[in-house]
mmCIF file of C-alpha atoms in Angstrom:
data_model
loop_
_atom_site.group_PDB
_atom_site.id
_atom_site.type_symbol
_atom_site.label_atom_id
_atom_site.label_comp_id
_atom_site.label_asym_id
_atom_site.label_seq_id
_atom_site.Cartn_x
_atom_site.Cartn_y
_atom_site.Cartn_z
ATOM 1 C CA VAL A 1 0.000 0.000 0.000
ATOM 2 C CA ALA A 2 1.379 3.347 -0.928
ATOM 3 C CA LYS A 3 2.414 5.649 1.921
ATOM 4 C CA ASP A 4 0.580 8.621 0.464
ATOM 5 C CA CYS A 5 -2.815 6.832 0.723
ATOM 6 C CA ALA A 6 -3.101 8.316 4.228
ATOM 7 C CA ASP A 7 -3.368 11.718 2.514
ATOM 8 C CA VAL A 8 -6.756 10.712 1.064
ATOM 9 C CA GLU A 9 -9.719 11.978 3.046
ATOM 10 C CA LYS A 10 -11.415 9.357 5.329
ATOM 11 C CA VAL A 11 -8.658 6.815 4.709
ATOM 12 C CA HIS A 12 -6.542 5.555 7.611
ATOM 13 C CA SER A 13 -3.397 3.627 7.018
ATOM 14 C CA TYR A 14 -1.784 1.505 9.736
ATOM 15 C CA ASN A 15 1.462 -0.378 9.628
ATOM 16 C CA VAL A 16 2.831 -3.190 11.780
ATOM 17 C CA ASP A 17 4.498 -0.713 14.167
ATOM 18 C CA ASP A 18 1.130 0.963 14.778
ATOM 19 C CA LEU A 19 -0.466 -2.420 15.542
ATOM 20 C CA LYS A 20 2.388 -3.321 17.903
ATOM 21 C CA LYS A 21 1.719 -0.113 19.858
ATOM 22 C CA VAL A 22 -1.971 -0.980 20.186
ATOM 23 C CA VAL A 23 -1.175 -4.543 21.262
ATOM 24 C CA GLN A 24 1.342 -3.284 23.849
ATOM 25 C CA ALA A 25 -1.108 -0.715 25.245
ATOM 26 C CA ASN A 26 -3.773 -3.417 25.627
ATOM 27 C CA ALA A 27 -1.287 -5.788 27.270
ATOM 28 C CA ASP A 28 -0.223 -3.073 29.726
ATOM 29 C CA LYS A 29 -3.852 -2.340 30.578
ATOM 30 C CA ARG A 30 -4.598 -6.045 31.133
ATOM 31 C CA GLN A 31 -1.500 -6.420 33.297
ATOM 32 C CA SER A 32 -2.563 -3.516 35.537
ATOM 33 C CA GLU A 33 -5.991 -5.159 35.922
ATOM 34 C CA VAL A 34 -4.315 -8.466 36.814
ATOM 35 C CA LEU A 35 -2.333 -6.715 39.561
ATOM 36 C CA LYS A 36 -5.516 -5.098 40.908
ATOM 37 C CA ALA A 37 -7.254 -8.481 40.912
ATOM 38 C CA LYS A 38 -4.320 -10.131 42.727
ATOM 39 C CA ARG A 39 -4.349 -7.418 45.425
ATOM 40 C CA PHE A 40 -8.107 -7.815 45.835
ATOM 41 C CA ILE A 41 -7.840 -11.606 46.090
ATOM 42 C CA ASP A 42 -4.977 -11.372 48.611
ATOM 43 C CA ALA A 43 -7.011 -8.984 50.773
ATOM 44 C CA GLU A 44 -10.054 -11.261 50.664
ATOM 45 C CA VAL A 45 -7.948 -14.335 51.491
ATOM 46 C CA ASP A 46 -6.503 -12.483 54.488
ATOM 47 C CA LYS A 47 -10.009 -11.551 55.664
ATOM 48 C CA PHE A 48 -11.127 -15.156 55.272
ATOM 49 C CA LYS A 49 -8.161 -16.438 57.286
ATOM 50 C CA VAL A 50 -8.963 -14.030 60.118
ATOM 51 C CA TRP A 51 -12.616 -15.099 60.022
ATOM 52 C CA GLN A 52 -11.565 -18.742 59.988
ATOM 53 C CA ALA A 53 -9.291 -18.185 62.999
ATOM 54 C CA SER A 54 -12.165 -16.513 64.858
ATOM 55 C CA GLN A 55 -14.246 -19.653 64.372
ATOM 56 C CA GLY A 56 -11.812 -21.409 66.692
ATOM 57 C CA ALA A 57 -13.343 -19.348 69.511
ATOM 58 C CA VAL A 58 -16.839 -20.753 69.029
ATOM 59 C CA PRO A 59 -16.359 -23.972 71.060
ATOM 60 C CA TYR A 60 -14.704 -22.009 73.874
ATOM 61 C CA LEU A 61 -17.401 -19.343 73.881
ATOM 62 C CA ALA A 62 -20.016 -22.101 74.022
ATOM 63 C CA ALA A 63 -18.170 -23.733 76.935
ATOM 64 C CA LEU A 64 -17.946 -20.417 78.775
ATOM 65 C CA GLN A 65 -21.605 -19.710 78.128
ATOM 66 C CA ALA A 66 -22.541 -23.155 79.507
ATOM 67 C CA LYS A 67 -20.370 -22.486 82.554
ATOM 68 C CA ALA A 68 -22.045 -19.108 83.093
ATOM 69 C CA GLU A 69 -25.489 -20.656 82.705
ATOM 70 C CA ASN A 70 -24.654 -23.343 85.295
ATOM 71 C CA ILE A 71 -23.485 -20.664 87.733
ATOM 72 C CA ARG A 72 -26.589 -18.585 87.026
ATOM 73 C CA ARG A 73 -28.892 -21.533 87.706
ATOM 74 C CA ALA A 74 -27.054 -22.554 90.874
ATOM 75 C CA GLU A 75 -27.122 -19.021 92.263
ATOM 76 C CA THR A 76 -30.773 -18.574 91.329
ATOM 77 C CA GLU A 77 -31.625 -21.819 93.130
ATOM 78 C CA LYS A 78 -29.724 -20.647 96.222
ATOM 79 C CA MET A 79 -31.638 -17.370 96.190
ATOM 80 C CA ALA A 80 -34.957 -19.133 95.597
ATOM 81 C CA ARG A 81 -35.097 -20.036 99.287
ATOM 82 C CA SER A 82 -34.749 -16.353 100.196
ATOM 83 C CA LEU A 83 -37.320 -15.312 97.606
ATOM 84 C CA LYS A 84 -40.080 -17.811 98.504
ATOM 85 C CA GLY A 85 -42.666 -15.049 98.668
ATOM 86 C CA LEU A 86 -42.345 -14.279 94.950
ATOM 87 C CA HIS A 87 -45.168 -15.093 92.596
ATOM 88 C CA GLU A 88 -44.464 -17.141 89.454
ATOM 89 C CA LYS A 89 -44.460 -14.019 87.277
ATOM 90 C CA GLU A 90 -41.889 -12.399 89.540
ATOM 91 C CA ARG A 91 -39.699 -15.523 89.466
ATOM 92 C CA GLN A 92 -39.857 -15.494 85.691
ATOM 93 C CA ALA A 93 -38.825 -11.829 85.721
ATOM 94 C CA VAL A 94 -35.827 -12.645 87.940
ATOM 95 C CA ASP A 95 -34.898 -15.524 85.624
ATOM 96 C CA LYS A 96 -35.181 -13.286 82.569
ATOM 97 C CA LEU A 97 -33.137 -10.572 84.271
ATOM 98 C CA THR A 98 -30.289 -12.934 85.161
ATOM 99 C CA LYS A 99 -30.219 -14.343 81.628
ATOM 100 C CA HIS A 100 -30.107 -10.807 80.243
ATOM 101 C CA ILE A 101 -27.151 -9.972 82.501
ATOM 102 C CA ILE A 102 -25.245 -13.006 81.196
ATOM 103 C CA ASP A 103 -26.046 -11.998 77.611
ATOM 104 C CA GLN A 104 -24.792 -8.465 78.235
ATOM 105 C CA LEU A 105 -21.543 -9.804 79.695
ATOM 106 C CA PHE A 106 -20.951 -11.975 76.625
ATOM 107 C CA ARG A 107 -21.720 -9.309 74.029
ATOM 108 C CA PRO A 108 -18.222 -7.695 74.130
ATOM 109 C CA LEU A 109 -16.633 -11.135 73.763
ATOM 110 C CA TYR A 110 -18.649 -11.847 70.634
ATOM 111 C CA TYR A 111 -17.883 -8.441 69.138
ATOM 112 C CA SER A 112 -14.215 -8.831 70.008
ATOM 113 C CA MET A 113 -14.032 -12.035 67.978
ATOM 114 C CA LYS A 114 -15.350 -10.084 64.976
ATOM 115 C CA ASP A 115 -12.602 -7.444 65.212
ATOM 116 C CA ASP A 116 -10.583 -6.891 62.051
ATOM 117 C CA GLU A 117 -7.112 -7.909 63.202
ATOM 118 C CA ASP A 118 -4.326 -10.250 62.239
ATOM 119 C CA ILE A 119 -4.534 -13.984 62.853
ATOM 120 C CA GLY A 120 -1.957 -13.917 65.654
ATOM 121 C CA ALA A 121 -4.010 -11.419 67.661
ATOM 122 C CA LYS A 122 -7.145 -13.489 67.097
ATOM 123 C CA ARG A 123 -5.425 -16.684 68.266
ATOM 124 C CA ASN A 124 -4.065 -14.869 71.324
ATOM 125 C CA LYS A 125 -7.590 -13.834 72.285
ATOM 126 C CA ILE A 126 -8.845 -17.403 71.948
ATOM 127 C CA TRP A 127 -5.907 -18.740 73.982
ATOM 128 C CA ALA A 128 -6.497 -16.093 76.682
ATOM 129 C CA LEU A 129 -10.189 -16.985 76.853
ATOM 130 C CA LYS A 130 -9.374 -20.677 77.123
ATOM 131 C CA SER A 131 -6.676 -20.118 79.751
ATOM 132 C CA MET A 132 -8.481 -17.582 81.946
ATOM 133 C CA PHE A 133 -11.568 -19.718 82.355
ATOM 134 C CA ASN A 134 -9.884 -23.142 82.063
ATOM 135 C CA LEU A 135 -12.161 -24.080 79.171
ATOM 136 C CA GLU A 136 -12.372 -27.153 77.021
ATOM 137 C CA PRO A 137 -14.673 -27.280 74.007
ATOM 138 C CA LEU A 138 -18.026 -28.826 74.901
ATOM 139 C CA GLU A 139 -17.830 -31.383 72.088
ATOM 140 C CA LYS A 140 -14.491 -32.661 73.367
ATOM 141 C CA ARG A 141 -15.800 -32.976 76.937
ATOM 142 C CA ARG A 142 -18.950 -34.764 75.816
ATOM 143 C CA VAL A 143 -16.932 -37.321 73.892
ATOM 144 C CA LEU A 144 -14.614 -37.933 76.847
ATOM 145 C CA ASP A 145 -17.369 -37.988 79.488
ATOM 146 C CA ASP A 146 -19.861 -40.202 77.681
ATOM 147 C CA PRO A 147 -18.605 -43.801 77.350
ATOM 148 C CA ASN A 148 -20.984 -44.387 74.432
ATOM 149 C CA LEU A 149 -19.376 -41.530 72.472
ATOM 150 C CA ARG A 150 -15.756 -42.390 73.171
ATOM 151 C CA PRO A 151 -13.759 -43.588 70.170
ATOM 152 C CA LYS A 152 -13.189 -47.313 70.215
ATOM 153 C CA LEU A 153 -9.523 -48.228 70.476
ATOM 154 C CA THR A 154 -8.280 -51.138 68.412
ATOM 155 C CA LYS A 155 -5.221 -53.168 69.264
#
C-alpha cells in the first residue's frame, strides 16, 4: 500500500508498528488489571483467614456460656429459698433478668471475635479466653465424658 494513501480523506493507514503499539497498550492495561485483581484476592484471602481463625473461639465461647449458665442456675436456686414469697411471674422476671445480665456480659466477647485484626491477635484472644476460664470445648468434653461416644480403640 502506498504511503501517500493516508493523505486521502477518510482513509486511515496503519502499519505493523502501529499495531504493535496498540497490542502493547492493551497488554499493559490487562497487566494492571491483573495486579488489581491479585491485590483484591490477597485482601479477601486475608479476611477469610482471620474469620476462619475466629471460628476457633466458638467452642470455647459455648463452653464459657454453659459455665455461666450453670453458675446462674445454681445461684438462682440458692436465692430461691430467700425469695419464697415471689409469685411465678416475679420468678420469671428474675430468671429473665439474670439471663439478660449473662447476655450483656458476653456481648463484648462476641464483638471482640469479629474485630478486624491479624490472625496472631485473634489466636491470642482465643488462647487467653481458654486459659483464663480453664475451658475445654463442649464437644471434646462430651466425647470424653460419655462412654458411648468415646472412640473405640483397636489393638
